[in-house]
mmCIF file of C-alpha atoms and ligand atoms in Angstrom:
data_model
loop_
_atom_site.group_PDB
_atom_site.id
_atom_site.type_symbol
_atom_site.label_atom_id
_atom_site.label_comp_id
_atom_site.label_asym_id
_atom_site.label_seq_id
_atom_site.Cartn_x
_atom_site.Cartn_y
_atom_site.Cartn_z
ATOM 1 C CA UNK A 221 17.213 168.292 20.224
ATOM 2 C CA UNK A 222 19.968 165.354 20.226
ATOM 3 C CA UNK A 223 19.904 164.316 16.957
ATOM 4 C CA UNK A 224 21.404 161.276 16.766
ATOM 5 C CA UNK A 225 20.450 158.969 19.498
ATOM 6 C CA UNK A 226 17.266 158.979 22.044
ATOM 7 C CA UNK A 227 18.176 159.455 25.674
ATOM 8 C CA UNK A 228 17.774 156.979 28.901
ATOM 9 C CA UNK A 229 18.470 158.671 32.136
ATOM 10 C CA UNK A 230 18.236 157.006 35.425
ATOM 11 C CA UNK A 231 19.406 157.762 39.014
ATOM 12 C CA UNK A 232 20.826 156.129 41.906
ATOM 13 C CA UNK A 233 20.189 157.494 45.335
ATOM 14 C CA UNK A 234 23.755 156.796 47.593
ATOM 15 C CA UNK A 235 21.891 156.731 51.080
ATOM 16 C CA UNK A 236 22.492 153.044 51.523
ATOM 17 C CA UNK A 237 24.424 149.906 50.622
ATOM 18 C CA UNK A 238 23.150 148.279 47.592
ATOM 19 C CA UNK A 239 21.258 145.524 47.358
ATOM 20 C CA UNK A 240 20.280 142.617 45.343
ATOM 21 C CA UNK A 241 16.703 144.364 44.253
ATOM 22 C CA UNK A 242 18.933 147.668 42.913
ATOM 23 C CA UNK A 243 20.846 145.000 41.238
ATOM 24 C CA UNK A 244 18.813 143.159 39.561
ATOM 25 C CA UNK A 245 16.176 145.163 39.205
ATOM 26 C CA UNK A 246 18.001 148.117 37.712
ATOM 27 C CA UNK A 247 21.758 148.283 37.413
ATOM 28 C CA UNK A 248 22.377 145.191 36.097
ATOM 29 C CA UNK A 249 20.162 146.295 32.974
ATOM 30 C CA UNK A 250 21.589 149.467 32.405
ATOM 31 C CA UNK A 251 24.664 148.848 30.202
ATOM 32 C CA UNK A 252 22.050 147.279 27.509
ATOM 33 C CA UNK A 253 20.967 150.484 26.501
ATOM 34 C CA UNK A 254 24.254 151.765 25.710
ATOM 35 C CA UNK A 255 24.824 151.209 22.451
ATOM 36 C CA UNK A 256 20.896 152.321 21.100
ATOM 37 C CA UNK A 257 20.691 155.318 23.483
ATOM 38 C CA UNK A 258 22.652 157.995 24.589
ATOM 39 C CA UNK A 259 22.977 157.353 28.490
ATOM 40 C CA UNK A 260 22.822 159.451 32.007
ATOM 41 C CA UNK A 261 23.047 157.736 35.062
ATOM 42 C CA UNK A 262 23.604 159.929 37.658
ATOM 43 C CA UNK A 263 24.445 159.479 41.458
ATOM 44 C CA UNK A 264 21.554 161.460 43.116
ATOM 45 C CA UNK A 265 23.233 162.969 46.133
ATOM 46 C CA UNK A 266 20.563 165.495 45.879
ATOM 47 C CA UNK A 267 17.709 163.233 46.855
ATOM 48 C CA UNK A 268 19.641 161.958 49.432
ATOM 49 C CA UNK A 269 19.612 164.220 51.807
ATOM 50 C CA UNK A 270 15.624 164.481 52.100
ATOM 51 C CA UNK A 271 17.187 161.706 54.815
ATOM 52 C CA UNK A 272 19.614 163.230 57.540
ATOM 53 C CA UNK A 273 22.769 161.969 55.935
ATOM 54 C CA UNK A 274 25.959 161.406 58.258
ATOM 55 C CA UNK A 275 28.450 163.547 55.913
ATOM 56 C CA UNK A 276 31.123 161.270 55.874
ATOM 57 C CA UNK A 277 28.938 158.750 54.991
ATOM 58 C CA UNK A 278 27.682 160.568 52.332
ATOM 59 C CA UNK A 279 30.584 161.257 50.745
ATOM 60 C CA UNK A 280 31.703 157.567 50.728
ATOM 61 C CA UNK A 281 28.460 156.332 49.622
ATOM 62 C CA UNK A 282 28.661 158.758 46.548
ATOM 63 C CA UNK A 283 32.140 157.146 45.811
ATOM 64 C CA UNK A 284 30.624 153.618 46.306
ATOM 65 C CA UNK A 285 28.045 154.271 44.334
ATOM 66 C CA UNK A 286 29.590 155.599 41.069
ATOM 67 C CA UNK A 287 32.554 152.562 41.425
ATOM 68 C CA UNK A 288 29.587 150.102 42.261
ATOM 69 C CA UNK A 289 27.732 151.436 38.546
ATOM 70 C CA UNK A 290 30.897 150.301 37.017
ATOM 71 C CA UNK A 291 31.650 147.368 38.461
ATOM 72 C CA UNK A 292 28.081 146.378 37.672
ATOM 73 C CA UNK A 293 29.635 146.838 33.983
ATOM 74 C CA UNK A 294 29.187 150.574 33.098
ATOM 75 C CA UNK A 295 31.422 152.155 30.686
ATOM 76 C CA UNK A 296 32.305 155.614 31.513
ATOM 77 C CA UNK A 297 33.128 156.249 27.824
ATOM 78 C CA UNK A 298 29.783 154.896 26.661
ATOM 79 C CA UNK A 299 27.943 156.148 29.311
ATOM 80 C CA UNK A 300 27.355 159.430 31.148
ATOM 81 C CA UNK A 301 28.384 158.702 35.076
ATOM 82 C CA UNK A 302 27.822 161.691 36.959
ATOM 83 C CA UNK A 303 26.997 163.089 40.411
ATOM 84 C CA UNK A 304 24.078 165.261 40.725
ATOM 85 C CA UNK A 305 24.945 167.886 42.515
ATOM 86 C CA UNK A 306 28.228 168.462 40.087
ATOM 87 C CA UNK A 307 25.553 170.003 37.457
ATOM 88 C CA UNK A 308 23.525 172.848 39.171
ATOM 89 C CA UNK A 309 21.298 172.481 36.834
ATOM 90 C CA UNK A 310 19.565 169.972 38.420
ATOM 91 C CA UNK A 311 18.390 172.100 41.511
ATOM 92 C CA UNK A 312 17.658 174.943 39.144
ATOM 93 C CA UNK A 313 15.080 173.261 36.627
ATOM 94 C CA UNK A 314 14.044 171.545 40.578
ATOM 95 C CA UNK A 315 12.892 174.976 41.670
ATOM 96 C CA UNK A 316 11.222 175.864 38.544
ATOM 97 C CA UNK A 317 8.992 172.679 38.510
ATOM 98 C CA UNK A 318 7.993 173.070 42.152
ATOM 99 C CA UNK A 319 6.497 175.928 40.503
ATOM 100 C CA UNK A 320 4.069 173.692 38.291
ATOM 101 C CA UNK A 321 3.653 170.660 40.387
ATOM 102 C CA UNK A 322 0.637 170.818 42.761
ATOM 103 C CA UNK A 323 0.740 170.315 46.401
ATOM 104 C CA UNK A 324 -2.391 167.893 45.749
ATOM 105 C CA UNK A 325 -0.209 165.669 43.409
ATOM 106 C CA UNK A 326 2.767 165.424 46.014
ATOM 107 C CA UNK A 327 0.348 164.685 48.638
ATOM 108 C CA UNK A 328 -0.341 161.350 46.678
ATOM 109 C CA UNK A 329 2.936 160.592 45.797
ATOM 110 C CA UNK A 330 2.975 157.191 48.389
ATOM 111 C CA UNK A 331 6.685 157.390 48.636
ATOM 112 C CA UNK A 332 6.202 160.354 50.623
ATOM 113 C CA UNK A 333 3.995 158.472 53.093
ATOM 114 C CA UNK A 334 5.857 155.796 53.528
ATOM 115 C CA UNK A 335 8.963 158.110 54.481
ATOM 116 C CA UNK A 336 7.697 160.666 56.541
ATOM 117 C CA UNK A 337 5.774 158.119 58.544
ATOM 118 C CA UNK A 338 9.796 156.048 58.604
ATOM 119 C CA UNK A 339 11.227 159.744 59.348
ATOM 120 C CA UNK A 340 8.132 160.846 61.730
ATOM 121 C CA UNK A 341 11.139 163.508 63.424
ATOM 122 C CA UNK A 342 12.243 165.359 60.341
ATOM 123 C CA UNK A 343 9.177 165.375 57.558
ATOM 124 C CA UNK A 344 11.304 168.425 55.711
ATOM 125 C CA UNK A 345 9.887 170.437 52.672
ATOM 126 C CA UNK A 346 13.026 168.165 50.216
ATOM 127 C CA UNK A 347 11.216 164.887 51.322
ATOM 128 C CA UNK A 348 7.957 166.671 50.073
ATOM 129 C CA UNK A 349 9.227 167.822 47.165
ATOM 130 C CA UNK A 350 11.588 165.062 46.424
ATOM 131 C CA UNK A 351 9.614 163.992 43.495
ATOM 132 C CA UNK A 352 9.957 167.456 41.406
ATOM 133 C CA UNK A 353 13.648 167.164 41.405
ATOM 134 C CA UNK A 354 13.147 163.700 40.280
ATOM 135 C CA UNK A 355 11.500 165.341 37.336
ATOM 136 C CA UNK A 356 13.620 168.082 36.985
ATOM 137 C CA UNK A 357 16.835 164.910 36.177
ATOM 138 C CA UNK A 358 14.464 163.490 33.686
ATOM 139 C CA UNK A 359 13.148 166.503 32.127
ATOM 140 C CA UNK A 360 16.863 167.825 31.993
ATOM 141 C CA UNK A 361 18.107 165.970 28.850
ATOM 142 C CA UNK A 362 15.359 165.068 26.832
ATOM 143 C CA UNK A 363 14.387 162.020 28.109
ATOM 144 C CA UNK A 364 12.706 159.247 26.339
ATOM 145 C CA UNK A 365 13.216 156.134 28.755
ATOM 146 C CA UNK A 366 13.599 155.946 32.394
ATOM 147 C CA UNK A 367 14.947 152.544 33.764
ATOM 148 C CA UNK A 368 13.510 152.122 37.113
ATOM 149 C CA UNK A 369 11.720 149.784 39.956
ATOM 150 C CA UNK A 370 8.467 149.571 40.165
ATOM 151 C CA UNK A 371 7.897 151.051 43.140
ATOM 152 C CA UNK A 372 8.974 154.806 40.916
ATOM 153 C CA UNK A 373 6.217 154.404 38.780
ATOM 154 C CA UNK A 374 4.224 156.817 40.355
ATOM 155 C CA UNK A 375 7.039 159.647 40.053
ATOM 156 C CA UNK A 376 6.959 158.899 36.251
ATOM 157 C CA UNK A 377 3.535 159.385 35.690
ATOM 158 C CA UNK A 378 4.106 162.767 37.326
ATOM 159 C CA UNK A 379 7.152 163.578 35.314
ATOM 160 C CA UNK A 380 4.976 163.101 32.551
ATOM 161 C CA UNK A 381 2.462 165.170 33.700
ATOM 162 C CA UNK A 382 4.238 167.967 34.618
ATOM 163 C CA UNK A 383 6.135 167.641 31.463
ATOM 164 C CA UNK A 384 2.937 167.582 29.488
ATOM 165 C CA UNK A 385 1.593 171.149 31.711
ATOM 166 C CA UNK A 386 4.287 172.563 30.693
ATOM 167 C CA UNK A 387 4.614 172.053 27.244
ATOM 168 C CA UNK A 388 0.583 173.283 27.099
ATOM 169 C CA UNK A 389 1.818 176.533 28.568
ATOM 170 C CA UNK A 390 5.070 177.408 26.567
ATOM 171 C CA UNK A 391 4.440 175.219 23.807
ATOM 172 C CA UNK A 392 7.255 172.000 22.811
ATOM 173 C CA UNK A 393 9.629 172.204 25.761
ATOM 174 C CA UNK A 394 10.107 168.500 26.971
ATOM 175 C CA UNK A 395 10.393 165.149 25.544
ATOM 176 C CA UNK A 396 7.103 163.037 27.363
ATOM 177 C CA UNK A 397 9.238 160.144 28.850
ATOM 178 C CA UNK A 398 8.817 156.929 29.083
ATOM 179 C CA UNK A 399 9.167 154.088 32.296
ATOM 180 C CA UNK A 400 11.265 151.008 31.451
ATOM 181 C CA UNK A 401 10.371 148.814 34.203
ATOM 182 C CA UNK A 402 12.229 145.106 33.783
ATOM 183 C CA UNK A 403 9.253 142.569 34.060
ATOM 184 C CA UNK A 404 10.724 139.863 35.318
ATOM 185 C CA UNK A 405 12.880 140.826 38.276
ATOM 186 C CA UNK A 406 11.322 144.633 38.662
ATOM 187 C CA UNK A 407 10.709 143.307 42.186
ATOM 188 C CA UNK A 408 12.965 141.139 44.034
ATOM 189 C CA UNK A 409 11.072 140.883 47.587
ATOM 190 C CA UNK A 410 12.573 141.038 51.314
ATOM 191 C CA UNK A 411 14.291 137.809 51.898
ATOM 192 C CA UNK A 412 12.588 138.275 55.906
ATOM 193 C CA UNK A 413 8.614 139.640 54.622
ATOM 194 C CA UNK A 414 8.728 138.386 50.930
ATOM 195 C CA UNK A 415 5.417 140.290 50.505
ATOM 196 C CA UNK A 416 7.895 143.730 50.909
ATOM 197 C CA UNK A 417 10.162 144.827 48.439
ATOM 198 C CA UNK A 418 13.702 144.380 49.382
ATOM 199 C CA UNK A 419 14.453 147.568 50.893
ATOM 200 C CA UNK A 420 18.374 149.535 51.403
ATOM 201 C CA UNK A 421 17.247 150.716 54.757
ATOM 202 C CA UNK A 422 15.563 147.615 56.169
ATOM 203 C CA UNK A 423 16.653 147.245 59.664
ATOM 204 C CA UNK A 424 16.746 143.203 59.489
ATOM 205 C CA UNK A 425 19.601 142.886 57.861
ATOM 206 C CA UNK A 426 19.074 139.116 56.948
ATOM 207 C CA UNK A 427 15.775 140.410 54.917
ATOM 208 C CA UNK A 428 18.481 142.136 52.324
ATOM 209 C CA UNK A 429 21.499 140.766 50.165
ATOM 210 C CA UNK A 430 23.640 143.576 49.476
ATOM 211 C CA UNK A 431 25.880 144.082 46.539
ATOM 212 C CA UNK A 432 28.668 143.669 48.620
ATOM 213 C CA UNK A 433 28.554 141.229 50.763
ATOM 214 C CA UNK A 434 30.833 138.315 51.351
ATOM 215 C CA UNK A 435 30.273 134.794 50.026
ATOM 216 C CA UNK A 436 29.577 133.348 53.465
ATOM 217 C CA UNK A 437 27.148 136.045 54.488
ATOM 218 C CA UNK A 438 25.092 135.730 51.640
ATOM 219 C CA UNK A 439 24.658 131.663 51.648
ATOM 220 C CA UNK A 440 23.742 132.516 55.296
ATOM 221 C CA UNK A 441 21.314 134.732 54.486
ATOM 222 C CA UNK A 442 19.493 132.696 51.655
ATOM 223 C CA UNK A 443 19.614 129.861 54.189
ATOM 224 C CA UNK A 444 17.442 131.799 56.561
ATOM 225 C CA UNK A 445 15.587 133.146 54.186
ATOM 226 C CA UNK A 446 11.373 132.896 54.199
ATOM 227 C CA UNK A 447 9.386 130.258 52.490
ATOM 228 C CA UNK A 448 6.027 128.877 53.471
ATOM 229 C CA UNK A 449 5.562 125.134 55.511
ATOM 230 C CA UNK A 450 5.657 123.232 52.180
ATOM 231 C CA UNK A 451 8.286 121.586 50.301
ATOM 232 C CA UNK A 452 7.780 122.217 47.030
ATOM 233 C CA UNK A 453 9.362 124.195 44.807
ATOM 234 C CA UNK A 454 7.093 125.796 42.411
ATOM 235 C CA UNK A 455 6.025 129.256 41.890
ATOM 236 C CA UNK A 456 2.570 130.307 42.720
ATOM 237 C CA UNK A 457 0.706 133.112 44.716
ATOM 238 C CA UNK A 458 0.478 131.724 47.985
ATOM 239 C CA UNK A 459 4.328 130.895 47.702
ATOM 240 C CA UNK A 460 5.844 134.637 47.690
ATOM 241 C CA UNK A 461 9.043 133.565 49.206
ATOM 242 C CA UNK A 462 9.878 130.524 47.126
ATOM 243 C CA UNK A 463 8.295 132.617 44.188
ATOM 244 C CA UNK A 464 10.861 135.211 44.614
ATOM 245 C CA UNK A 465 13.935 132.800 45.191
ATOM 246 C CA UNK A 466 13.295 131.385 41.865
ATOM 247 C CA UNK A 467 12.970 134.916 40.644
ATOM 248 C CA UNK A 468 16.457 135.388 41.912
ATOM 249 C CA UNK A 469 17.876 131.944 40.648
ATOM 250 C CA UNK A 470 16.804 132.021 37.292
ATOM 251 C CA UNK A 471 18.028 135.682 36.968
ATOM 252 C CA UNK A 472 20.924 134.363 37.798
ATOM 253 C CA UNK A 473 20.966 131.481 36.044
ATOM 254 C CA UNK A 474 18.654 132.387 33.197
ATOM 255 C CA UNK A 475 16.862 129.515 33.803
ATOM 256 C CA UNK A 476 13.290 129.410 33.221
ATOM 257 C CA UNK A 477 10.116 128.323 36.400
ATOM 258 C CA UNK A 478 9.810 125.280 34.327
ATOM 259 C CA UNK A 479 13.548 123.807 34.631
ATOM 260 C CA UNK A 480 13.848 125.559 38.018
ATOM 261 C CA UNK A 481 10.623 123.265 39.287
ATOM 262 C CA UNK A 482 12.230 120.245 37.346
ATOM 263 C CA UNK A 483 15.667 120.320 38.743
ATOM 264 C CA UNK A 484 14.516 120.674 42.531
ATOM 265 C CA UNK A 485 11.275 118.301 42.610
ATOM 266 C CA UNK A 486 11.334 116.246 45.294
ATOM 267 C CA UNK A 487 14.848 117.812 46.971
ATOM 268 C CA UNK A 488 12.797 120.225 49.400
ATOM 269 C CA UNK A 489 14.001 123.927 50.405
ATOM 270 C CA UNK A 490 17.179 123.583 52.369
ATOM 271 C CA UNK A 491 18.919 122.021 48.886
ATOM 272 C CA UNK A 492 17.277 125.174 46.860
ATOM 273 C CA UNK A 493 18.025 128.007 49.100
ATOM 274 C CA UNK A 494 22.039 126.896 48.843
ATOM 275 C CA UNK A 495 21.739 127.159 45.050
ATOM 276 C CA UNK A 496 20.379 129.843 45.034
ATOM 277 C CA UNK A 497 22.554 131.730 47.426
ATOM 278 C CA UNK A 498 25.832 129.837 45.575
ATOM 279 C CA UNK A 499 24.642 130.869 42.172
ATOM 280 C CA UNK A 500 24.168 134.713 43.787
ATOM 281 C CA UNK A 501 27.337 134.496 45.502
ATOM 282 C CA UNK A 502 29.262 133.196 42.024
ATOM 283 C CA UNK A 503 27.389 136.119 40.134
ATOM 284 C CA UNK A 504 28.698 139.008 42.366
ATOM 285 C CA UNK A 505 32.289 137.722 42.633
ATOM 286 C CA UNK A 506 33.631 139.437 39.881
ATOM 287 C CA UNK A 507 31.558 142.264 40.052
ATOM 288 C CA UNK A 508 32.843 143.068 43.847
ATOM 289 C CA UNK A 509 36.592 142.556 42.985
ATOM 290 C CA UNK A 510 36.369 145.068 40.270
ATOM 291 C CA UNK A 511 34.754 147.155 43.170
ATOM 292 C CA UNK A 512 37.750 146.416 45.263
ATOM 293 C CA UNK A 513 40.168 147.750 42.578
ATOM 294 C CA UNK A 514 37.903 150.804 41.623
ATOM 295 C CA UNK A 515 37.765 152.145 45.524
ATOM 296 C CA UNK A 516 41.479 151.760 45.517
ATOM 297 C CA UNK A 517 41.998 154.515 42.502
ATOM 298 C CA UNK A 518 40.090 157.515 43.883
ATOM 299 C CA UNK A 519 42.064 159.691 41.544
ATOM 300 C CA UNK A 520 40.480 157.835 38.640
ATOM 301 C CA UNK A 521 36.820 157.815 39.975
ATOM 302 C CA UNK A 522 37.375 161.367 40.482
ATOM 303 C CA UNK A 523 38.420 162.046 36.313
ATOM 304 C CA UNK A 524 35.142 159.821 36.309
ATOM 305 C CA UNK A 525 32.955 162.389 37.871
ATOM 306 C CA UNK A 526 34.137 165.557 36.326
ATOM 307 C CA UNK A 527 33.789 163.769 32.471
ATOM 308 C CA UNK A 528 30.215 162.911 33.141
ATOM 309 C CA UNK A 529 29.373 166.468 34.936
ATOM 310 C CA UNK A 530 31.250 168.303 32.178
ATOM 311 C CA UNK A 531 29.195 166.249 29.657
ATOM 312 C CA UNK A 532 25.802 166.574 31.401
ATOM 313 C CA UNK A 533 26.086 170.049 31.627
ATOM 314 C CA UNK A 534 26.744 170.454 28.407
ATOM 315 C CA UNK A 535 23.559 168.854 27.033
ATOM 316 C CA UNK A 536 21.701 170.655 30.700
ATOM 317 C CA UNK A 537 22.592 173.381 29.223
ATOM 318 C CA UNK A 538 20.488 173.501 26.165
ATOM 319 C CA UNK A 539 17.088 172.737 28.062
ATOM 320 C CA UNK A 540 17.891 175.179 30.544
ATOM 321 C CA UNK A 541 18.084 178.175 28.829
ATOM 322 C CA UNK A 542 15.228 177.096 26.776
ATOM 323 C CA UNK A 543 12.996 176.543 29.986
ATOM 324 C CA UNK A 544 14.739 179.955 31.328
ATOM 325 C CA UNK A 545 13.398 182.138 28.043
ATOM 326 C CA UNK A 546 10.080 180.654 27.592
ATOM 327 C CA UNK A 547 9.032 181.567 31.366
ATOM 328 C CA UNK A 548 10.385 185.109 30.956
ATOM 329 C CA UNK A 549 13.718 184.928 32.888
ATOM 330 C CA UNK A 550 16.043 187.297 31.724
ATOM 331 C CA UNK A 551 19.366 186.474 30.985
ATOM 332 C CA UNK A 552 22.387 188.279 32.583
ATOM 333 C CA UNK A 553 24.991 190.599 31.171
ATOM 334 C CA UNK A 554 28.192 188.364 30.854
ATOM 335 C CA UNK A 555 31.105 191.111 31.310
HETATM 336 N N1 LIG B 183 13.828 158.407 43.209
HETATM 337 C C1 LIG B 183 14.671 157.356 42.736
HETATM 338 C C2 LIG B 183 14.779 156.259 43.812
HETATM 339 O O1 LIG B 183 14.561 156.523 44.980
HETATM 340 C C3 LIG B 183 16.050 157.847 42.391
HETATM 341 C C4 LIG B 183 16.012 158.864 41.297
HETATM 342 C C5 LIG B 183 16.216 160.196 41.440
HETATM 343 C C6 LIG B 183 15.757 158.619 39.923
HETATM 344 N N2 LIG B 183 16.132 160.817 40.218
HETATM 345 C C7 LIG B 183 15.844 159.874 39.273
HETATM 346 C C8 LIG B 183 15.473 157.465 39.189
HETATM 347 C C9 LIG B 183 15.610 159.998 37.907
HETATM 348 C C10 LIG B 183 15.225 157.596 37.807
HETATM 349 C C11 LIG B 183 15.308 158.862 37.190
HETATM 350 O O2 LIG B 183 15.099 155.150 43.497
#
């Protein structure tokens, strides 16, 4: 369908500030596939409001989030940047999916548990379905790689499935994608419970480095972070918190367990955690000034969005109409 270069889509939900795991463990990676693969990466507003959203929050977030993707070293001109619910696509090919996604797969889906037992007051019919729109962004453009944590493997494996149903109905519809998921720092853990993933909405906020935060803040928060009664720093199973610090330090540093274990034997934790936190702290500098200056141009972020929504629609377009024939839509009369 697009000729010249395979696709890579991947979203980022703007319900939260984010943190060192979305960093990391996703955005950072994303400007590597620009030049082999023509690249979405879309601001899922959509998704976000499975969550009661404060609206002016929203709105921010979904500003923060798009300046945040280039700061982290996005190209708009290499990449598509867009904002989900600027291509109405997205809910359309969302509703026609619910249509061949079982209520027994959702059930599974443990992302779904673990909200609606977080949102116990508002388990809505989006939260339960959340995972077909997901699909529906994949499915959208063709996609052939999905950059994502770990904890969205599950909502692959349905994407693929669901893909794979309906191609077995209608015949070659959608590209089967595939999950990229980073090996190495996939999972960068709760600085508070390192056997959690670092989570957007924890409430302790000393458990989670955000993006954004100060210098100070984040030496403070390394400084407190979890480690176990020993001293040494090595990485091992029974260690998760000093595992996951040297997770973060040599993905910093790109230094490897080896050299990490060799340049603090014998100097104990306190000396580690400032290293770590200083070579964090040094890392996201630059990336939060050119924040700074992004926030200040609204204008520009704006020419941002309607470029990648234009451009995404454009490409929506094509699988859309396809999807729309083969189930026996009709098209409308354009007058
Ligand atoms: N569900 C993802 C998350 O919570 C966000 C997301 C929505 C996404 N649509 C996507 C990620 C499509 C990859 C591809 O992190």
């Amino acid at each position: 369908m697009f000729k010249d270069k395979k696709v890579v889509f991947s979203g980022v939900q703007p319900s939260g500030v984010l943190t060192l795991g979305n960093y990391l463990g996703a955005i950072k990676n994303f400007s590597a596939f620009s030049d082999e693969y023509k690249c979405y990466y879309c601001v899922v507003d959509e998704h976000a409001i499975t969550v009661r959203q404060n609206p002016a929050d929203l709105r921010r977030r979904t500003y923060e989030t798009l300046a945040l993707y280039m700061a982290c070293g996005l190209d708009p001109a290499k990449n598509t940047l867009f904002v989900q619910s600027h291509v109405s696509a997205h809910a359309e090919l969302g509703w026609i999916l619910d249509c061949y996604t079982m209520f027994g797969e959702l059930s599974r889906m443990t992302q779904f548990k673990d909200k609606s037992q977080k949102n116990a007051d508002n388990i809505n019919a989006g939260l339960f379905t959340y995972p077909s729109l997901m699909v529906a962004d994949i499915l959208l453009y063709q996609t052939e790689l999905v950059p994502i944590g770990s904890d969205q493997k599950q909502h692959l494996e349905l994407t693929r499935d669901v893909a794979a149903r309906f191609n077995a109905i209608y015949g070659d519809t959608f590209v089967i994608p595939e999950p990229y998921i980073p090996q190495t720092t996939a999972r960068i853990m709760s600085l508070a419970e390192p056997s959690k993933k670092m989570s957007k909405s924890d409430e302790n906020e000393n458990a989670v480095v955000r993006i954004l935060d100060p210098k100070d803040t984040i030496i403070k928060k390394f400084k407190r972070a979890v480690t176990d009664s020993g001293c040494e720093v090595r990485r091992a199973p029974d260690k998760e918190g000093v595992s996951n610090l040297m997770t973060i330090y040599s993905a910093f540093t790109g230094k490897t367990d080896a050299e990490i274990e060799a340049e603090f034997a014998g100097r104990g934790y306190g000396d580690f955690k400032l290293a770590v936190g200083e070579a964090c702290a040094d890392a996201l500098a630059p990336v939060q000034a050119e924040f700074a200056r992004l926030m200040a141009d609204k204008a520009y972020l704006e020419d941002v969005m309607a470029n990648g929504a234009e451009e995404a629609w454009r490409n929506a377009y094509r699988t859309m109409s396809k999807v729309r024939r083969k189930i026996g839509f009709t098209e409308p009369k354009r007058r």
